[in-house]
XYZ file of C-alpha atoms in Angstrom:
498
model
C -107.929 70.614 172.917
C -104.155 70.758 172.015
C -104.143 70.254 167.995
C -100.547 69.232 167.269
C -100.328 65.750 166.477
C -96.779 65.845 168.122
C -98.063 67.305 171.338
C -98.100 64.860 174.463
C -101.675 64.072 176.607
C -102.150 62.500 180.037
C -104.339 59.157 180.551
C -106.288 59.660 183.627
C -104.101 57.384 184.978
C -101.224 59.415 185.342
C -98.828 58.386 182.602
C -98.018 60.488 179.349
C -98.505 59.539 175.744
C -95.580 61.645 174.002
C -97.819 62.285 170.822
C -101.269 61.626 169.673
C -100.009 58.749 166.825
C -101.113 54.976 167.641
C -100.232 52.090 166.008
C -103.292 49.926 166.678
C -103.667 46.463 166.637
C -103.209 44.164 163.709
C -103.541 40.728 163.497
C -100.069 38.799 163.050
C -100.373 35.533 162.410
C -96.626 34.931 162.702
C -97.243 32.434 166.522
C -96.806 28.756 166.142
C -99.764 26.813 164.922
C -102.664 26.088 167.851
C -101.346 29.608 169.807
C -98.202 30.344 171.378
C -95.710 33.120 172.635
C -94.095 35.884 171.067
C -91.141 34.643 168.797
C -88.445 36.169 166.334
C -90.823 37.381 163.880
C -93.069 39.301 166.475
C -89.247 40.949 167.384
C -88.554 41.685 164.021
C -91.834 43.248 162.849
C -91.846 45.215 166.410
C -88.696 46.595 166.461
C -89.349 48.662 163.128
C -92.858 50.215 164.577
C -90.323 51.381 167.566
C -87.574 52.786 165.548
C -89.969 56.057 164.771
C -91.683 57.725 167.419
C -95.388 56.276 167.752
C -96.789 57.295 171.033
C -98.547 53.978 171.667
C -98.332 50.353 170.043
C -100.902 48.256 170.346
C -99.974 44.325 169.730
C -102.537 42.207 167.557
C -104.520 39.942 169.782
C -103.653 38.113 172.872
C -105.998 35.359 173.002
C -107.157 34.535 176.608
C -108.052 31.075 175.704
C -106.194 28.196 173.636
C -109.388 26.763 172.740
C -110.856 29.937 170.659
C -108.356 30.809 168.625
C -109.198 33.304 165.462
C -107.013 31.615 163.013
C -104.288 29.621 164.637
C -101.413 31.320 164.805
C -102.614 33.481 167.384
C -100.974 34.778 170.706
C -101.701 33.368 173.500
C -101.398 33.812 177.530
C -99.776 30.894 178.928
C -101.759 28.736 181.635
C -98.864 29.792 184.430
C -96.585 33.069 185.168
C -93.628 31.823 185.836
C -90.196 33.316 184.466
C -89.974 31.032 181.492
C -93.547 31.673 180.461
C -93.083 35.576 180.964
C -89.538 35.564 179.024
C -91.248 35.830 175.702
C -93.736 38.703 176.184
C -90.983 40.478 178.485
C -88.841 40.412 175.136
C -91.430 42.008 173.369
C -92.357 44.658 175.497
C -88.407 45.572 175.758
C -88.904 45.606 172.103
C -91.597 47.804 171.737
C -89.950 50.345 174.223
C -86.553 50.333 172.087
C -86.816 53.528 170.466
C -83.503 54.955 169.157
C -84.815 58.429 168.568
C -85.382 58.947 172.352
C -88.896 58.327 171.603
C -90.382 55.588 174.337
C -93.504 54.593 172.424
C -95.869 53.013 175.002
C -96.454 49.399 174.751
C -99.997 47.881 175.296
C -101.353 44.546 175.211
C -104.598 43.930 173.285
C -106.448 40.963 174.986
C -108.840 38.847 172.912
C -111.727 36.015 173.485
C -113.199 35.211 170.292
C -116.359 33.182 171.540
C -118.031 32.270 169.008
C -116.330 33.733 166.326
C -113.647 31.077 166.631
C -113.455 28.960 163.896
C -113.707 25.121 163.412
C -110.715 23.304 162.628
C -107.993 25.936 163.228
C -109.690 27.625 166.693
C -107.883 25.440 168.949
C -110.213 22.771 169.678
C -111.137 18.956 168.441
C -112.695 18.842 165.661
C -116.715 19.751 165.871
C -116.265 20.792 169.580
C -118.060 23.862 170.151
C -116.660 27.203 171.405
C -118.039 29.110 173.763
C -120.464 32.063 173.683
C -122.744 33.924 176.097
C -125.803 32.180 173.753
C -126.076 29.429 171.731
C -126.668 31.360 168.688
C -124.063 30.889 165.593
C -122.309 33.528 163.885
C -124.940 34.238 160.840
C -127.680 32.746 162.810
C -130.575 34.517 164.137
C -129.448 37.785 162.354
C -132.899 39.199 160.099
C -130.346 40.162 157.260
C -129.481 36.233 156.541
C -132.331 36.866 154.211
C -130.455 38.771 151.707
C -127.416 36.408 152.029
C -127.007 34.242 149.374
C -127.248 30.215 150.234
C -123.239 29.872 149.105
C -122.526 32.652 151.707
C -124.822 30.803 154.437
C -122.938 27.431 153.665
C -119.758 29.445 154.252
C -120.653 30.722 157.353
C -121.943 27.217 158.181
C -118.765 25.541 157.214
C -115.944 27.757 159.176
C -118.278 28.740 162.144
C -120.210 26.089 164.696
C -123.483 26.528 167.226
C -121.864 27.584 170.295
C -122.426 26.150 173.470
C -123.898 28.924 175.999
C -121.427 29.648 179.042
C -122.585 28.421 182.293
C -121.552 30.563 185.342
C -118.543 28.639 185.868
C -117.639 29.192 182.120
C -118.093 32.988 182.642
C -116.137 33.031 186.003
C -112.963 31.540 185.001
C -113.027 33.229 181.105
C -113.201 36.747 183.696
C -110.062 35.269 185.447
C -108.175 34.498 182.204
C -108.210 38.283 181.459
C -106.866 38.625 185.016
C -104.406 36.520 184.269
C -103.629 37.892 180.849
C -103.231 41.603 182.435
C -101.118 40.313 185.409
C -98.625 38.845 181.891
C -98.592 42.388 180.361
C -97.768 44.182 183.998
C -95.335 41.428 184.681
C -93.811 41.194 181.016
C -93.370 45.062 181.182
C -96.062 46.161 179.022
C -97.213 49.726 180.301
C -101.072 48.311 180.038
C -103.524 46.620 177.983
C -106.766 47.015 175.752
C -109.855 44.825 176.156
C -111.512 43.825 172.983
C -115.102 44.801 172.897
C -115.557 45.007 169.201
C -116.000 43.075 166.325
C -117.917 40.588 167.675
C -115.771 38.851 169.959
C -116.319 37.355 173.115
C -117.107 40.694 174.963
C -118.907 42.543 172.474
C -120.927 39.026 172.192
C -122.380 39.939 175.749
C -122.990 43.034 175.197
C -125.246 42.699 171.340
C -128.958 41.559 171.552
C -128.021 39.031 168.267
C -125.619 37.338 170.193
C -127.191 37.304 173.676
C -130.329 36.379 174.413
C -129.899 35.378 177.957
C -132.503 36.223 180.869
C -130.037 36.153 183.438
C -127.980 39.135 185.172
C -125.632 39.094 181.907
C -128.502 39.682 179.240
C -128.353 42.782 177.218
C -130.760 44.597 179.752
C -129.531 48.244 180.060
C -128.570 47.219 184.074
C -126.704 44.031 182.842
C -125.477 45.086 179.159
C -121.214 45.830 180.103
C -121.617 43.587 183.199
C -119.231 40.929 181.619
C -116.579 44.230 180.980
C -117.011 45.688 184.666
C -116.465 42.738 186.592
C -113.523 42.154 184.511
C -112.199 46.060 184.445
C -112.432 45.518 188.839
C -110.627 42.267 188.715
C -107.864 43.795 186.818
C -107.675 47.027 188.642
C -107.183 45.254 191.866
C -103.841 43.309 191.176
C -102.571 45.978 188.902
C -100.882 49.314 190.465
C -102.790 52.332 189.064
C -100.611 53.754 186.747
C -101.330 50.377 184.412
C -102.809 51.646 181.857
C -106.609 50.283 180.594
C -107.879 50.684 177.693
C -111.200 49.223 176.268
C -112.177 48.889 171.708
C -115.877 49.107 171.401
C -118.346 48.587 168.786
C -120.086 51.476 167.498
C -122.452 49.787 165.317
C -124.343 46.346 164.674
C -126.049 46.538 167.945
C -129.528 45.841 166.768
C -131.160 43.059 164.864
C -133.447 44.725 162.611
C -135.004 47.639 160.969
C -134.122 50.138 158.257
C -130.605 51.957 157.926
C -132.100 54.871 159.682
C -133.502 53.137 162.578
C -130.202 50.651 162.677
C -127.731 53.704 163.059
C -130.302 55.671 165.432
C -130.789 52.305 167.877
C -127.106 51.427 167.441
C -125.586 54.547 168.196
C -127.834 54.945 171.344
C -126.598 51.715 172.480
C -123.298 52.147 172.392
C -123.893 55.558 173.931
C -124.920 53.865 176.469
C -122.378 51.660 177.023
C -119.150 54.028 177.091
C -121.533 56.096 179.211
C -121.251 53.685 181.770
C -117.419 52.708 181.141
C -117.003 56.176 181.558
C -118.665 56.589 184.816
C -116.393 53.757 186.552
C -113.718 56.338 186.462
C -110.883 53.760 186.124
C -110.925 53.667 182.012
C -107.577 55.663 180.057
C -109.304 54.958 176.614
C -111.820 53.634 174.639
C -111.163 52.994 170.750
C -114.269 53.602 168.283
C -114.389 50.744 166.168
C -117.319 48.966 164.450
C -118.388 45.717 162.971
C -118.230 41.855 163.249
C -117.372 38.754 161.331
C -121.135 38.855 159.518
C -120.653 42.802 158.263
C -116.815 43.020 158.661
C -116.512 46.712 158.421
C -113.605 46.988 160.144
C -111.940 44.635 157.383
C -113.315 47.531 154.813
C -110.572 47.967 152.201
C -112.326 49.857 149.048
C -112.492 53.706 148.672
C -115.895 54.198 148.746
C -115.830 51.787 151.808
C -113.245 53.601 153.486
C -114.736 57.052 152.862
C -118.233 55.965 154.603
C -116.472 53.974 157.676
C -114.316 57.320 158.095
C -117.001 59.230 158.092
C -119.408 57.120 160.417
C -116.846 56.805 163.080
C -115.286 60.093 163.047
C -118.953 61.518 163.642
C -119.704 58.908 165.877
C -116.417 59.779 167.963
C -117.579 63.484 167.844
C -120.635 62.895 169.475
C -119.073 60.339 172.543
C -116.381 63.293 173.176
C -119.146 65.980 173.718
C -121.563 63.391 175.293
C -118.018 62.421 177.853
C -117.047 66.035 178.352
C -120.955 67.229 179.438
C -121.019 63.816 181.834
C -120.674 64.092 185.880
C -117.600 62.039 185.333
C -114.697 64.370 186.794
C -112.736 65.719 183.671
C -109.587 64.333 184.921
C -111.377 60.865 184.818
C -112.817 60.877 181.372
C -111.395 58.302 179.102
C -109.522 59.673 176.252
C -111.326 58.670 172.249
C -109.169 56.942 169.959
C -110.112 57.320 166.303
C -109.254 54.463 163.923
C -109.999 54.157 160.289
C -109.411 56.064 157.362
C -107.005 58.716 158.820
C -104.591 58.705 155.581
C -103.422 61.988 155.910
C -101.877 64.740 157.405
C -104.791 67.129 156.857
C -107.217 63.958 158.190
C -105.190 63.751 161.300
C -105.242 67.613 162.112
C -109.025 68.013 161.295
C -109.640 65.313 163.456
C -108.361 67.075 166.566
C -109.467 70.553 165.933
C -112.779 68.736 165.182
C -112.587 67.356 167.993
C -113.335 63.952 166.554
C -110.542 62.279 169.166
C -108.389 62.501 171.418
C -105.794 59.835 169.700
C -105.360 58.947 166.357
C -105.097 55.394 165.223
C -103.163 54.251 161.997
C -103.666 50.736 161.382
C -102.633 49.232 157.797
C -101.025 52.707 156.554
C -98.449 51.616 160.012
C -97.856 48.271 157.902
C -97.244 50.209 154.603
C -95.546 52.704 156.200
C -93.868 52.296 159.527
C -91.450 55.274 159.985
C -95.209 57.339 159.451
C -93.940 59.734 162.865
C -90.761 60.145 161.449
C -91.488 61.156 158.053
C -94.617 63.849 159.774
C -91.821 64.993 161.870
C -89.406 66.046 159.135
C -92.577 67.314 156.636
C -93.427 69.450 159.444
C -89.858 70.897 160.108
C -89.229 71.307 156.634
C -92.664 73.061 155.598
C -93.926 75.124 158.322
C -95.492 77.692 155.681
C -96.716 74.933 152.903
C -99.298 72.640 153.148
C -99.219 71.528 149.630
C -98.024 68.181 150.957
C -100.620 68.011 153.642
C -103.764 66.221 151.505
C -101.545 63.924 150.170
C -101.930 60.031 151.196
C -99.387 58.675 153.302
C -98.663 56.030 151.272
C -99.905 54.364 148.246
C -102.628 51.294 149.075
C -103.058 48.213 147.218
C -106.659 49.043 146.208
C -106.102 46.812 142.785
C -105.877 44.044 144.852
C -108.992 44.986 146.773
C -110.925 45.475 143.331
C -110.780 42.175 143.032
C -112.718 41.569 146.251
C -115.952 43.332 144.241
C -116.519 40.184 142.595
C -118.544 38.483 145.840
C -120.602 41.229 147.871
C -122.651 38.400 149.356
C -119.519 36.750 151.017
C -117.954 39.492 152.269
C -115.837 37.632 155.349
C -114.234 35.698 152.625
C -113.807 38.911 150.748
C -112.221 41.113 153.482
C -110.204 38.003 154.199
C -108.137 38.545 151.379
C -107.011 42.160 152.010
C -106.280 41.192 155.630
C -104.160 38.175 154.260
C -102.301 41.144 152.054
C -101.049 42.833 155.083
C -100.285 39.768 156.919
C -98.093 39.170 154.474
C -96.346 42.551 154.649
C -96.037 42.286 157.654
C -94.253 39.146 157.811
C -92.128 40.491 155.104
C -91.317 43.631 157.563
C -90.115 40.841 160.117
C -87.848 39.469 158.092
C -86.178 42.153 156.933
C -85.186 43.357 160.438
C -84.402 39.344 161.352
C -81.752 39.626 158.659
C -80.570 42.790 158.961
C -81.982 45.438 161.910
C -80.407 48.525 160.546
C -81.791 47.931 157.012
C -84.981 49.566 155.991
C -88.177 47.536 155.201
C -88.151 46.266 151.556
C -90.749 48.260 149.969
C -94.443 47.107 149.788
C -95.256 44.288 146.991
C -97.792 45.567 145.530
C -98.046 43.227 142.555
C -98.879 40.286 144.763
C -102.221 39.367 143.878
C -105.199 38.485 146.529
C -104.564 34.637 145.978
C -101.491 34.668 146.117
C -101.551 36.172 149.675
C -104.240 34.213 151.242
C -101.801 31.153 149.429
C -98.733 32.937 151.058
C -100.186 33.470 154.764
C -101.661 29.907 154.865
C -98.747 28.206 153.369
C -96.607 29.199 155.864
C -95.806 26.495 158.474
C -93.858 24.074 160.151
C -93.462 20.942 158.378
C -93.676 19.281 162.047
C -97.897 20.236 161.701
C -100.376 18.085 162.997
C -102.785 16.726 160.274
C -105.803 18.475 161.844
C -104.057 21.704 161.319
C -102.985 20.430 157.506
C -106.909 19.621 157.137
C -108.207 23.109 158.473
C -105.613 24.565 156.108
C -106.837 23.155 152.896
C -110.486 23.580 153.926
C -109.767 27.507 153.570
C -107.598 26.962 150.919
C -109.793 25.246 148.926
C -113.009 27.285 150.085
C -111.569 30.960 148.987
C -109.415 29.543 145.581
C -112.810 27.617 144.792
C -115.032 30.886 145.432
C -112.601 32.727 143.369
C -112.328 30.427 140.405
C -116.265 30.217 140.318
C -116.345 34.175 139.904
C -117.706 34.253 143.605
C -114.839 35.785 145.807
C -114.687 39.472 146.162
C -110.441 40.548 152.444
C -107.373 41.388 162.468
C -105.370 44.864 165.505
């Protein structure tokens, strides 16, 4: 394997990623209330990620459905295709690809169902009408470590998340034909390809996890029927899309099982998901698969504290290690096999180079340190022009992180959605701020991270952000999270996508 970050790699598709640097998804929350296109802040906050030289951007999630939403102000694919609907998402793409250091980052489209994961009162739906979900199991329900969840956490869960109502084979048929119709957008709009979410408990990773399927029909977790769901989809998409579109796939690779100690958890888990990209794999028509882990009851992809950080590094970066020699020994042709994206806790120079000669992935994906520090190519560029024969600057972090306002998210282990809520609100924030900046002024350089903006005061700052033209249900489903995290904190309770 090539081991300069800066070095291009084919996708078994044919097209070329000019280096291995990805910015991967993050949630935006900058669309209109209940969904909607692409607007001026999506522009702004895009066009800085393609002023410096990422080899692929990722957008936060498209949602497939208006009616399961994450947390309102989600993207969403439009019912029809035609030029109007397309205009916005065309924009964007043009966006993404405006690189004016001759540096055409690759855009993708991240497409998202969130089941049963999306939330009452701001998921897109009438109040109390359930969302969809391959079982009608809630999130928190029928999950052995509820036991050591305290009854506050419980009534959370309870609260934001309803009893799903099982898809029927109709349900299942047209949610496969709303991913169609999502990647026909992305080729249309001008996006070079898209990523299916399979992780963190959403809608596909829901069909493919024995705690949130317990069907007995061909789309139960049965080894046969486990990525079913996925590779129905994957064919649909490859048939209307030429084959240079580009396909990518974010998988779990943990919380697979519903019981048992740590050791028998990571053993059954990993040999799962194994299994899985084994099989993604073998349908030869895959460019990527991220490495991701986690889901709305044990968030770990939300993880923001060191020690956090240091064990979800080292879990997936193993975990990567092993699907790259597992790939590479597979009958799959080599020209075939999907390349591994790594995300999480690559804060480094020294983290991004060990992870290739490692041969830990093929990719490297930067997440919040791209929405601390956007110009992150640029700045490894000139570092490694500048000091060929040091590496004293090497180990250094990227970029400071906020970690005093993650301290604070100590204070409630047993809630920990509600926790990682507030870190994610902190970068949703930034982000925001990023757009804009580049609204106002597109040659100015992003104002510098606030990093004395507390955790309430950016949950506060994302949710109090909207049109005064709001419907009352989205006013209510507002203040219920409002009042549910600033309540949690003042009680001492509260410890917070892509």
């Amino acid at each position: 394997m090539d081991c300069d970050v800066f070095n291009p790699v084919d996708l078994p598709c044919g097209r070329t990623i000019e280096n291995r640097l990805v910015k991967t998804a993050m949630y935006e929350h900058m669309a209109n209330f209940s969904g909607g296109p692409p607007n001026e802040f999506h522009y702004g906050l895009y066009s800085e990620w393609a002023k410096h030289g990422w080899g692929m951007i990722l957008t936060g999630n498209v949602q497939v459905s208006p009616q399961h939403l994450t947390l309102g102000r989600d993207i969403v694919v439009p019912p029809t295709l035609d030029a109007e609907d397309v205009k916005p998402f065309k924009k964007l793409a043009e966006v993404i690809h405006g690189a004016v250091d001759g540096t055409r980052s690759l855009a993708i489209m991240q497409l998202s169902h969130a089941g049963r994961q999306s939330a009452n009162f701001i998921g897109g739906r009438p109040p109390f009408v359930p969302p969809l979900a391959p079982s009608s199991v809630c999130v928190g329900g029928g999950h052995d470590k509820n036991r050591e969840r305290s009854a506050v956490s419980n009534l959370i869960f309870h609260a934001l998340f309803q009893v799903p109502m099982e898809m029927t084979a109709l349900d299942i048929s047209n949610v496969q034909s709303s991913f169609v119709q999502g990647a026909l957008l992305a080729y249309k709009a001008g996006f070079d390809g898209i990523q299916l979410h399979a992780a963190h408990g959403y809608l596909l990773a829901q069909f493919m996890s024995p705690k949130s399927n317990i069907r007995d029909d061909k789309y139960s977790v049965a080894p046969e029927n486990a990525t079913r769901m996925l590779s129905e989809i994957v064919e649909a998409i490859r048939k209307v899309v030429p084959t240079t579109f580009i396909i990518g796939i974010k998988i779990n690779s943990a919380d697979y099982v519903t019981s048992g100690n740590t050791e028998e958890v990571s053993q059954e888990g990993e040999r799962r998901v194994l299994d899985h990209i084994r099989t993604i794999a073998s349908w030869g028509v895959i460019d990527f698969i991220e490495i991701s882990g986690g889901d709305y009851e044990k968030p770990d992809f939300m993880a923001c504290s060191g020690s956090q950080k240091l064990d979800r590094q080292a879990f997936f970066a193993q975990f990567s290690r092993t699907v790259m020699k597992d790939l590479h020994r597979s009958p799959v042709p080599f020209s075939s096999v999907p390349l591994i994206l790594l995300t999480g806790g690559l804060r480094s120079h020294s983290h991004l180079q060990a992870a290739l000669m490692s041969k830990h992935a093929d990719l490297l994906g930067i997440g919040r340190c791209a929405v601390l520090c956007p110009d992150l190519p640029k700045i490894l560029r000139l570092q490694l022009q500048n000091n060929k024969s040091s590496s004293t600057w090497a180990d250094k972090p990227f970029t400071r992180e906020p970690e005093a306002v993650f301290r604070a998210s100590k204070w409630i282990p047993s809630v920990k959605l509600i926790g990682s809520g507030v870190g994610t609100a902190w970068y949703t924030t930034r982000m925001r701020d990023i757009a804009i900046s580049q609204i106002k002024n597109p040659r100015a350089e992003p104002p510098p991270a606030d990093y004395n903006r507390g955790g309430l005061i950016a949950v506060f700052t994302m949710w109090a952000w909207f049109d005064c033209r709001i419907a009352p249900i989205w006013v209510l489903g507002i203040l219920m999270v409002l009042v549910v995290t600033a309540g949690f904190s003042a009680s001492g309770v509260i410890r917070t996508p892509g």
